[in-house]
Amino acid sequence: FNLESFIHLNTTDLFVDYKEEDNTFKVVKQYRTLKNGKWVILRDTETFDSVFVATGMFWSLNLPNYIKGMETFKGPFIHSQFYRNPVRLLTCEEHSEEQIFVDEGKTVIIVGIGNSALDIATDFIRMKRDQLNNDESNSIKIKELIFSVRKGSMMIPLELEEKSDKPYD
């Protein structure tokens, strides 16, 4: 799609105005650039047929300040930003290469019910399904998978049929 020239990183969009008469968006942006060895703040206005805004609202880690018993908990505690797969989990320590492995027979608790939590749960469920089908090539045996959420939610399974690889949505 050749979108690279339209992507502006480290830019603040100050104003986006939809122009109904020509079906375009006027975007006023502000950014820093290096000129003659000094940082300069510039403003620019561009017109686009469409606008995609990535706010980055989920970029910052949101870890609870306190969970009862957390000070005595001896197992791994990670944020979904560092999750890679059910077998190998990465630590929350910034720039750390240390790896944490989920031990067999342990209980895994997923806190929250956002998209990341459900994706991670789906990985563990698929792994469990593979174990039940005697395909244990890349899996571990966990005792149970628990969700910890503030209030109940209805969940629709990603795969409605056991052998289907097509998502429901």
mmCIF file with all atom_site columns, C-alpha atoms in Angstrom:
data_model
loop_
_atom_site.group_PDB
_atom_site.id
_atom_site.type_symbol
_atom_site.label_atom_id
_atom_site.label_alt_id
_atom_site.label_comp_id
_atom_site.label_asym_id
_atom_site.label_entity_id
_atom_site.label_seq_id
_atom_site.pdbx_PDB_ins_code
_atom_site.Cartn_x
_atom_site.Cartn_y
_atom_site.Cartn_z
_atom_site.occupancy
_atom_site.B_iso_or_equiv
_atom_site.pdbx_formal_charge
_atom_site.auth_seq_id
_atom_site.auth_comp_id
_atom_site.auth_asym_id
_atom_site.auth_atom_id
_atom_site.pdbx_PDB_model_num
ATOM 1   C CA . PHE A 1 1   ? 0.000   0.000   0.000  1.00 0.00 ? 1   PHE A CA 1
ATOM 2   C CA . ASN A 1 2   ? 3.053   2.287   0.190  1.00 0.00 ? 2   ASN A CA 1
ATOM 3   C CA . LEU A 1 3   ? 1.928   3.832   3.488  1.00 0.00 ? 3   LEU A CA 1
ATOM 4   C CA . GLU A 1 4   ? 5.404   4.579   4.872  1.00 0.00 ? 4   GLU A CA 1
ATOM 5   C CA . SER A 1 5   ? 5.444   8.152   3.565  1.00 0.00 ? 5   SER A CA 1
ATOM 6   C CA . PHE A 1 6   ? 2.164   8.858   5.397  1.00 0.00 ? 6   PHE A CA 1
ATOM 7   C CA . ILE A 1 7   ? 3.247   7.532   8.803  1.00 0.00 ? 7   ILE A CA 1
ATOM 8   C CA . HIS A 1 8   ? 4.484   10.249  11.144 1.00 0.00 ? 8   HIS A CA 1
ATOM 9   C CA . LEU A 1 9   ? 6.045   9.013   14.381 1.00 0.00 ? 9   LEU A CA 1
ATOM 10  C CA . ASN A 1 10  ? 6.770   11.212  17.409 1.00 0.00 ? 10  ASN A CA 1
ATOM 11  C CA . THR A 1 11  ? 4.177   13.667  16.147 1.00 0.00 ? 11  THR A CA 1
ATOM 12  C CA . THR A 1 12  ? 1.374   15.375  18.038 1.00 0.00 ? 12  THR A CA 1
ATOM 13  C CA . ASP A 1 13  ? -1.807  15.926  16.078 1.00 0.00 ? 13  ASP A CA 1
ATOM 14  C CA . LEU A 1 14  ? -3.084  19.251  17.374 1.00 0.00 ? 14  LEU A CA 1
ATOM 15  C CA . PHE A 1 15  ? -6.227  19.407  15.310 1.00 0.00 ? 15  PHE A CA 1
ATOM 16  C CA . VAL A 1 16  ? -8.151  17.205  12.849 1.00 0.00 ? 16  VAL A CA 1
ATOM 17  C CA . ASP A 1 17  ? -10.963 18.827  10.907 1.00 0.00 ? 17  ASP A CA 1
ATOM 18  C CA . TYR A 1 18  ? -13.257 16.954  8.530  1.00 0.00 ? 18  TYR A CA 1
ATOM 19  C CA . LYS A 1 19  ? -14.103 18.999  5.428  1.00 0.00 ? 19  LYS A CA 1
ATOM 20  C CA . GLU A 1 20  ? -17.507 17.812  4.229  1.00 0.00 ? 20  GLU A CA 1
ATOM 21  C CA . GLU A 1 21  ? -17.373 19.799  0.980  1.00 0.00 ? 21  GLU A CA 1
ATOM 22  C CA . ASP A 1 22  ? -14.489 17.724  -0.431 1.00 0.00 ? 22  ASP A CA 1
ATOM 23  C CA . ASN A 1 23  ? -14.618 14.716  1.928  1.00 0.00 ? 23  ASN A CA 1
ATOM 24  C CA . THR A 1 24  ? -11.086 15.289  3.295  1.00 0.00 ? 24  THR A CA 1
ATOM 25  C CA . PHE A 1 25  ? -9.384  15.761  6.646  1.00 0.00 ? 25  PHE A CA 1
ATOM 26  C CA . LYS A 1 26  ? -7.214  18.785  7.455  1.00 0.00 ? 26  LYS A CA 1
ATOM 27  C CA . VAL A 1 27  ? -4.591  17.745  10.029 1.00 0.00 ? 27  VAL A CA 1
ATOM 28  C CA . VAL A 1 28  ? -2.491  20.244  11.982 1.00 0.00 ? 28  VAL A CA 1
ATOM 29  C CA . LYS A 1 29  ? 0.510   18.479  13.529 1.00 0.00 ? 29  LYS A CA 1
ATOM 30  C CA . GLN A 1 30  ? 3.458   19.417  15.679 1.00 0.00 ? 30  GLN A CA 1
ATOM 31  C CA . TYR A 1 31  ? 6.817   17.625  15.755 1.00 0.00 ? 31  TYR A CA 1
ATOM 32  C CA . ARG A 1 32  ? 10.462  18.069  16.728 1.00 0.00 ? 32  ARG A CA 1
ATOM 33  C CA . THR A 1 33  ? 13.273  18.028  14.228 1.00 0.00 ? 33  THR A CA 1
ATOM 34  C CA . LEU A 1 34  ? 17.008  18.606  14.429 1.00 0.00 ? 34  LEU A CA 1
ATOM 35  C CA . LYS A 1 35  ? 18.188  21.721  12.541 1.00 0.00 ? 35  LYS A CA 1
ATOM 36  C CA . ASN A 1 36  ? 21.772  22.967  12.724 1.00 0.00 ? 36  ASN A CA 1
ATOM 37  C CA . GLY A 1 37  ? 22.398  20.821  15.811 1.00 0.00 ? 37  GLY A CA 1
ATOM 38  C CA . LYS A 1 38  ? 19.393  22.198  17.720 1.00 0.00 ? 38  LYS A CA 1
ATOM 39  C CA . TRP A 1 39  ? 15.949  20.745  18.336 1.00 0.00 ? 39  TRP A CA 1
ATOM 40  C CA . VAL A 1 40  ? 13.234  22.852  16.731 1.00 0.00 ? 40  VAL A CA 1
ATOM 41  C CA . ILE A 1 41  ? 9.461   22.458  17.150 1.00 0.00 ? 41  ILE A CA 1
ATOM 42  C CA . LEU A 1 42  ? 7.585   22.749  13.862 1.00 0.00 ? 42  LEU A CA 1
ATOM 43  C CA . ARG A 1 43  ? 3.906   22.893  12.943 1.00 0.00 ? 43  ARG A CA 1
ATOM 44  C CA . ASP A 1 44  ? 2.592   21.663  9.662  1.00 0.00 ? 44  ASP A CA 1
ATOM 45  C CA . THR A 1 45  ? -0.818  21.270  7.996  1.00 0.00 ? 45  THR A CA 1
ATOM 46  C CA . GLU A 1 46  ? -1.682  18.472  5.595  1.00 0.00 ? 46  GLU A CA 1
ATOM 47  C CA . THR A 1 47  ? -4.864  17.264  3.896  1.00 0.00 ? 47  THR A CA 1
ATOM 48  C CA . PHE A 1 48  ? -5.773  13.578  3.711  1.00 0.00 ? 48  PHE A CA 1
ATOM 49  C CA . ASP A 1 49  ? -8.585  11.423  2.314  1.00 0.00 ? 49  ASP A CA 1
ATOM 50  C CA . SER A 1 50  ? -8.638  9.432   5.553  1.00 0.00 ? 50  SER A CA 1
ATOM 51  C CA . VAL A 1 51  ? -7.013  9.538   8.982  1.00 0.00 ? 51  VAL A CA 1
ATOM 52  C CA . PHE A 1 52  ? -5.872  6.705   11.236 1.00 0.00 ? 52  PHE A CA 1
ATOM 53  C CA . VAL A 1 53  ? -5.013  7.774   14.777 1.00 0.00 ? 53  VAL A CA 1
ATOM 54  C CA . ALA A 1 54  ? -2.983  5.440   16.997 1.00 0.00 ? 54  ALA A CA 1
ATOM 55  C CA . THR A 1 55  ? -3.219  6.947   20.460 1.00 0.00 ? 55  THR A CA 1
ATOM 56  C CA . GLY A 1 56  ? -0.922  4.508   22.223 1.00 0.00 ? 56  GLY A CA 1
ATOM 57  C CA . MET A 1 57  ? -3.282  4.472   25.215 1.00 0.00 ? 57  MET A CA 1
ATOM 58  C CA . PHE A 1 58  ? -2.282  0.897   26.100 1.00 0.00 ? 58  PHE A CA 1
ATOM 59  C CA . TRP A 1 59  ? 1.459   1.450   25.726 1.00 0.00 ? 59  TRP A CA 1
ATOM 60  C CA . SER A 1 60  ? 2.160   2.174   29.383 1.00 0.00 ? 60  SER A CA 1
ATOM 61  C CA . LEU A 1 61  ? 2.176   -0.816  31.707 1.00 0.00 ? 61  LEU A CA 1
ATOM 62  C CA . ASN A 1 62  ? -0.793  -0.935  34.027 1.00 0.00 ? 62  ASN A CA 1
ATOM 63  C CA . LEU A 1 63  ? 0.260   -3.102  36.967 1.00 0.00 ? 63  LEU A CA 1
ATOM 64  C CA . PRO A 1 64  ? -1.827  -3.212  40.134 1.00 0.00 ? 64  PRO A CA 1
ATOM 65  C CA . ASN A 1 65  ? -0.218  -1.460  43.114 1.00 0.00 ? 65  ASN A CA 1
ATOM 66  C CA . TYR A 1 66  ? -1.305  -4.118  45.534 1.00 0.00 ? 66  TYR A CA 1
ATOM 67  C CA . ILE A 1 67  ? -2.901  -7.547  45.428 1.00 0.00 ? 67  ILE A CA 1
ATOM 68  C CA . LYS A 1 68  ? -3.478  -9.278  48.751 1.00 0.00 ? 68  LYS A CA 1
ATOM 69  C CA . GLY A 1 69  ? -0.716  -11.864 49.233 1.00 0.00 ? 69  GLY A CA 1
ATOM 70  C CA . MET A 1 70  ? 1.457   -10.483 46.418 1.00 0.00 ? 70  MET A CA 1
ATOM 71  C CA . GLU A 1 71  ? 4.350   -9.816  48.813 1.00 0.00 ? 71  GLU A CA 1
ATOM 72  C CA . THR A 1 72  ? 4.595   -13.530 49.643 1.00 0.00 ? 72  THR A CA 1
ATOM 73  C CA . PHE A 1 73  ? 3.889   -14.886 46.153 1.00 0.00 ? 73  PHE A CA 1
ATOM 74  C CA . LYS A 1 74  ? 6.946   -16.771 44.882 1.00 0.00 ? 74  LYS A CA 1
ATOM 75  C CA . GLY A 1 75  ? 5.921   -17.397 41.261 1.00 0.00 ? 75  GLY A CA 1
ATOM 76  C CA . PRO A 1 76  ? 6.355   -15.278 38.131 1.00 0.00 ? 76  PRO A CA 1
ATOM 77  C CA . PHE A 1 77  ? 4.227   -12.142 37.798 1.00 0.00 ? 77  PHE A CA 1
ATOM 78  C CA . ILE A 1 78  ? 4.343   -10.617 34.320 1.00 0.00 ? 78  ILE A CA 1
ATOM 79  C CA . HIS A 1 79  ? 2.496   -8.078  32.198 1.00 0.00 ? 79  HIS A CA 1
ATOM 80  C CA . SER A 1 80  ? 0.954   -9.187  28.898 1.00 0.00 ? 80  SER A CA 1
ATOM 81  C CA . GLN A 1 81  ? 3.341   -6.865  27.051 1.00 0.00 ? 81  GLN A CA 1
ATOM 82  C CA . PHE A 1 82  ? 6.119   -9.381  27.801 1.00 0.00 ? 82  PHE A CA 1
ATOM 83  C CA . TYR A 1 83  ? 4.112   -12.533 27.032 1.00 0.00 ? 83  TYR A CA 1
ATOM 84  C CA . ARG A 1 84  ? 5.294   -14.593 24.064 1.00 0.00 ? 84  ARG A CA 1
ATOM 85  C CA . ASN A 1 85  ? 3.745   -18.060 24.394 1.00 0.00 ? 85  ASN A CA 1
ATOM 86  C CA . PRO A 1 86  ? 2.393   -20.350 27.112 1.00 0.00 ? 86  PRO A CA 1
ATOM 87  C CA . VAL A 1 87  ? 5.631   -22.283 27.529 1.00 0.00 ? 87  VAL A CA 1
ATOM 88  C CA . ARG A 1 88  ? 8.093   -19.423 27.856 1.00 0.00 ? 88  ARG A CA 1
ATOM 89  C CA . LEU A 1 89  ? 7.277   -16.156 29.557 1.00 0.00 ? 89  LEU A CA 1
ATOM 90  C CA . LEU A 1 90  ? 9.530   -13.109 29.708 1.00 0.00 ? 90  LEU A CA 1
ATOM 91  C CA . THR A 1 91  ? 10.060  -11.008 32.813 1.00 0.00 ? 91  THR A CA 1
ATOM 92  C CA . CYS A 1 92  ? 8.777   -7.492  33.298 1.00 0.00 ? 92  CYS A CA 1
ATOM 93  C CA . GLU A 1 93  ? 12.262  -6.175  33.969 1.00 0.00 ? 93  GLU A CA 1
ATOM 94  C CA . GLU A 1 94  ? 13.123  -3.686  31.290 1.00 0.00 ? 94  GLU A CA 1
ATOM 95  C CA . HIS A 1 95  ? 15.718  -4.938  28.782 1.00 0.00 ? 95  HIS A CA 1
ATOM 96  C CA . SER A 1 96  ? 16.008  -8.228  30.676 1.00 0.00 ? 96  SER A CA 1
ATOM 97  C CA . GLU A 1 97  ? 16.989  -11.395 28.858 1.00 0.00 ? 97  GLU A CA 1
ATOM 98  C CA . GLU A 1 98  ? 16.046  -13.559 31.833 1.00 0.00 ? 98  GLU A CA 1
ATOM 99  C CA . GLN A 1 99  ? 13.354  -16.096 30.995 1.00 0.00 ? 99  GLN A CA 1
ATOM 100 C CA . ILE A 1 100 ? 10.713  -17.522 33.281 1.00 0.00 ? 100 ILE A CA 1
ATOM 101 C CA . PHE A 1 101 ? 9.316   -20.954 32.627 1.00 0.00 ? 101 PHE A CA 1
ATOM 102 C CA . VAL A 1 102 ? 5.865   -21.995 33.816 1.00 0.00 ? 102 VAL A CA 1
ATOM 103 C CA . ASP A 1 103 ? 6.313   -25.197 35.797 1.00 0.00 ? 103 ASP A CA 1
ATOM 104 C CA . GLU A 1 104 ? 4.158   -28.214 35.007 1.00 0.00 ? 104 GLU A CA 1
ATOM 105 C CA . GLY A 1 105 ? 1.254   -28.813 37.358 1.00 0.00 ? 105 GLY A CA 1
ATOM 106 C CA . LYS A 1 106 ? 0.945   -25.136 38.348 1.00 0.00 ? 106 LYS A CA 1
ATOM 107 C CA . THR A 1 107 ? -2.135  -22.916 38.280 1.00 0.00 ? 107 THR A CA 1
ATOM 108 C CA . VAL A 1 108 ? -2.039  -19.951 35.887 1.00 0.00 ? 108 VAL A CA 1
ATOM 109 C CA . ILE A 1 109 ? -4.081  -16.875 36.849 1.00 0.00 ? 109 ILE A CA 1
ATOM 110 C CA . ILE A 1 110 ? -4.874  -14.244 34.240 1.00 0.00 ? 110 ILE A CA 1
ATOM 111 C CA . VAL A 1 111 ? -5.836  -10.882 35.750 1.00 0.00 ? 111 VAL A CA 1
ATOM 112 C CA . GLY A 1 112 ? -8.218  -8.861  33.602 1.00 0.00 ? 112 GLY A CA 1
ATOM 113 C CA . ILE A 1 113 ? -10.488 -9.613  30.710 1.00 0.00 ? 113 ILE A CA 1
ATOM 114 C CA . GLY A 1 114 ? -9.217  -7.376  27.924 1.00 0.00 ? 114 GLY A CA 1
ATOM 115 C CA . ASN A 1 115 ? -8.108  -8.493  24.466 1.00 0.00 ? 115 ASN A CA 1
ATOM 116 C CA . SER A 1 116 ? -4.625  -9.505  25.625 1.00 0.00 ? 116 SER A CA 1
ATOM 117 C CA . ALA A 1 117 ? -5.997  -11.569 28.517 1.00 0.00 ? 117 ALA A CA 1
ATOM 118 C CA . LEU A 1 118 ? -8.351  -13.443 26.219 1.00 0.00 ? 118 LEU A CA 1
ATOM 119 C CA . ASP A 1 119 ? -5.626  -14.029 23.607 1.00 0.00 ? 119 ASP A CA 1
ATOM 120 C CA . ILE A 1 120 ? -3.312  -15.463 26.272 1.00 0.00 ? 120 ILE A CA 1
ATOM 121 C CA . ALA A 1 121 ? -6.097  -17.661 27.657 1.00 0.00 ? 121 ALA A CA 1
ATOM 122 C CA . THR A 1 122 ? -6.796  -18.932 24.140 1.00 0.00 ? 122 THR A CA 1
ATOM 123 C CA . ASP A 1 123 ? -3.116  -19.930 23.794 1.00 0.00 ? 123 ASP A CA 1
ATOM 124 C CA . PHE A 1 124 ? -3.309  -21.944 27.018 1.00 0.00 ? 124 PHE A CA 1
ATOM 125 C CA . ILE A 1 125 ? -6.615  -23.545 25.980 1.00 0.00 ? 125 ILE A CA 1
ATOM 126 C CA . ARG A 1 126 ? -5.207  -24.576 22.587 1.00 0.00 ? 126 ARG A CA 1
ATOM 127 C CA . MET A 1 127 ? -2.183  -26.020 24.355 1.00 0.00 ? 127 MET A CA 1
ATOM 128 C CA . LYS A 1 128 ? -4.484  -28.017 26.646 1.00 0.00 ? 128 LYS A CA 1
ATOM 129 C CA . ARG A 1 129 ? -6.490  -29.232 23.635 1.00 0.00 ? 129 ARG A CA 1
ATOM 130 C CA . ASP A 1 130 ? -3.266  -30.437 22.004 1.00 0.00 ? 130 ASP A CA 1
ATOM 131 C CA . GLN A 1 131 ? -2.419  -32.341 25.192 1.00 0.00 ? 131 GLN A CA 1
ATOM 132 C CA . LEU A 1 132 ? -5.824  -34.038 25.164 1.00 0.00 ? 132 LEU A CA 1
ATOM 133 C CA . ASN A 1 133 ? -5.211  -35.012 21.533 1.00 0.00 ? 133 ASN A CA 1
ATOM 134 C CA . ASN A 1 134 ? -1.822  -36.496 22.548 1.00 0.00 ? 134 ASN A CA 1
ATOM 135 C CA . ASP A 1 135 ? 0.142   -33.840 20.647 1.00 0.00 ? 135 ASP A CA 1
ATOM 136 C CA . GLU A 1 136 ? 2.469   -32.614 23.385 1.00 0.00 ? 136 GLU A CA 1
ATOM 137 C CA . SER A 1 137 ? 5.304   -31.473 21.139 1.00 0.00 ? 137 SER A CA 1
ATOM 138 C CA . ASN A 1 138 ? 5.323   -27.871 22.387 1.00 0.00 ? 138 ASN A CA 1
ATOM 139 C CA . SER A 1 139 ? 3.365   -27.839 25.612 1.00 0.00 ? 139 SER A CA 1
ATOM 140 C CA . ILE A 1 140 ? 3.401   -28.033 29.369 1.00 0.00 ? 140 ILE A CA 1
ATOM 141 C CA . LYS A 1 141 ? 0.766   -29.448 31.674 1.00 0.00 ? 141 LYS A CA 1
ATOM 142 C CA . ILE A 1 142 ? -0.814  -26.820 33.884 1.00 0.00 ? 142 ILE A CA 1
ATOM 143 C CA . LYS A 1 143 ? -3.183  -27.718 36.699 1.00 0.00 ? 143 LYS A CA 1
ATOM 144 C CA . GLU A 1 144 ? -5.785  -25.069 35.877 1.00 0.00 ? 144 GLU A CA 1
ATOM 145 C CA . LEU A 1 145 ? -6.355  -21.688 34.220 1.00 0.00 ? 145 LEU A CA 1
ATOM 146 C CA . ILE A 1 146 ? -8.197  -19.027 36.257 1.00 0.00 ? 146 ILE A CA 1
ATOM 147 C CA . PHE A 1 147 ? -9.447  -15.555 35.339 1.00 0.00 ? 147 PHE A CA 1
ATOM 148 C CA . SER A 1 148 ? -9.449  -12.850 38.017 1.00 0.00 ? 148 SER A CA 1
ATOM 149 C CA . VAL A 1 149 ? -11.777 -10.011 37.000 1.00 0.00 ? 149 VAL A CA 1
ATOM 150 C CA . ARG A 1 150 ? -13.618 -7.161  38.723 1.00 0.00 ? 150 ARG A CA 1
ATOM 151 C CA . LYS A 1 151 ? -17.013 -8.116  37.342 1.00 0.00 ? 151 LYS A CA 1
ATOM 152 C CA . GLY A 1 152 ? -18.419 -10.924 35.253 1.00 0.00 ? 152 GLY A CA 1
ATOM 153 C CA . SER A 1 153 ? -18.357 -10.842 31.474 1.00 0.00 ? 153 SER A CA 1
ATOM 154 C CA . MET A 1 154 ? -19.752 -12.996 28.735 1.00 0.00 ? 154 MET A CA 1
ATOM 155 C CA . MET A 1 155 ? -17.085 -14.634 26.594 1.00 0.00 ? 155 MET A CA 1
ATOM 156 C CA . ILE A 1 156 ? -17.666 -16.024 23.114 1.00 0.00 ? 156 ILE A CA 1
ATOM 157 C CA . PRO A 1 157 ? -15.201 -18.783 22.200 1.00 0.00 ? 157 PRO A CA 1
ATOM 158 C CA . LEU A 1 158 ? -12.729 -17.887 19.473 1.00 0.00 ? 158 LEU A CA 1
ATOM 159 C CA . GLU A 1 159 ? -13.359 -21.257 17.833 1.00 0.00 ? 159 GLU A CA 1
ATOM 160 C CA . LEU A 1 160 ? -16.892 -22.622 18.056 1.00 0.00 ? 160 LEU A CA 1
ATOM 161 C CA . GLU A 1 161 ? -16.059 -26.059 16.728 1.00 0.00 ? 161 GLU A CA 1
ATOM 162 C CA . GLU A 1 162 ? -13.234 -28.020 18.299 1.00 0.00 ? 162 GLU A CA 1
ATOM 163 C CA . LYS A 1 163 ? -11.536 -28.758 14.976 1.00 0.00 ? 163 LYS A CA 1
ATOM 164 C CA . SER A 1 164 ? -12.232 -25.388 13.365 1.00 0.00 ? 164 SER A CA 1
ATOM 165 C CA . ASP A 1 165 ? -9.365  -22.993 12.777 1.00 0.00 ? 165 ASP A CA 1
ATOM 166 C CA . LYS A 1 166 ? -11.697 -20.210 11.668 1.00 0.00 ? 166 LYS A CA 1
ATOM 167 C CA . PRO A 1 167 ? -12.429 -17.509 14.249 1.00 0.00 ? 167 PRO A CA 1
ATOM 168 C CA . TYR A 1 168 ? -16.068 -16.898 15.122 1.00 0.00 ? 168 TYR A CA 1
ATOM 169 C CA . ASP A 1 169 ? -15.770 -13.158 14.634 1.00 0.00 ? 169 ASP A CA 1
#
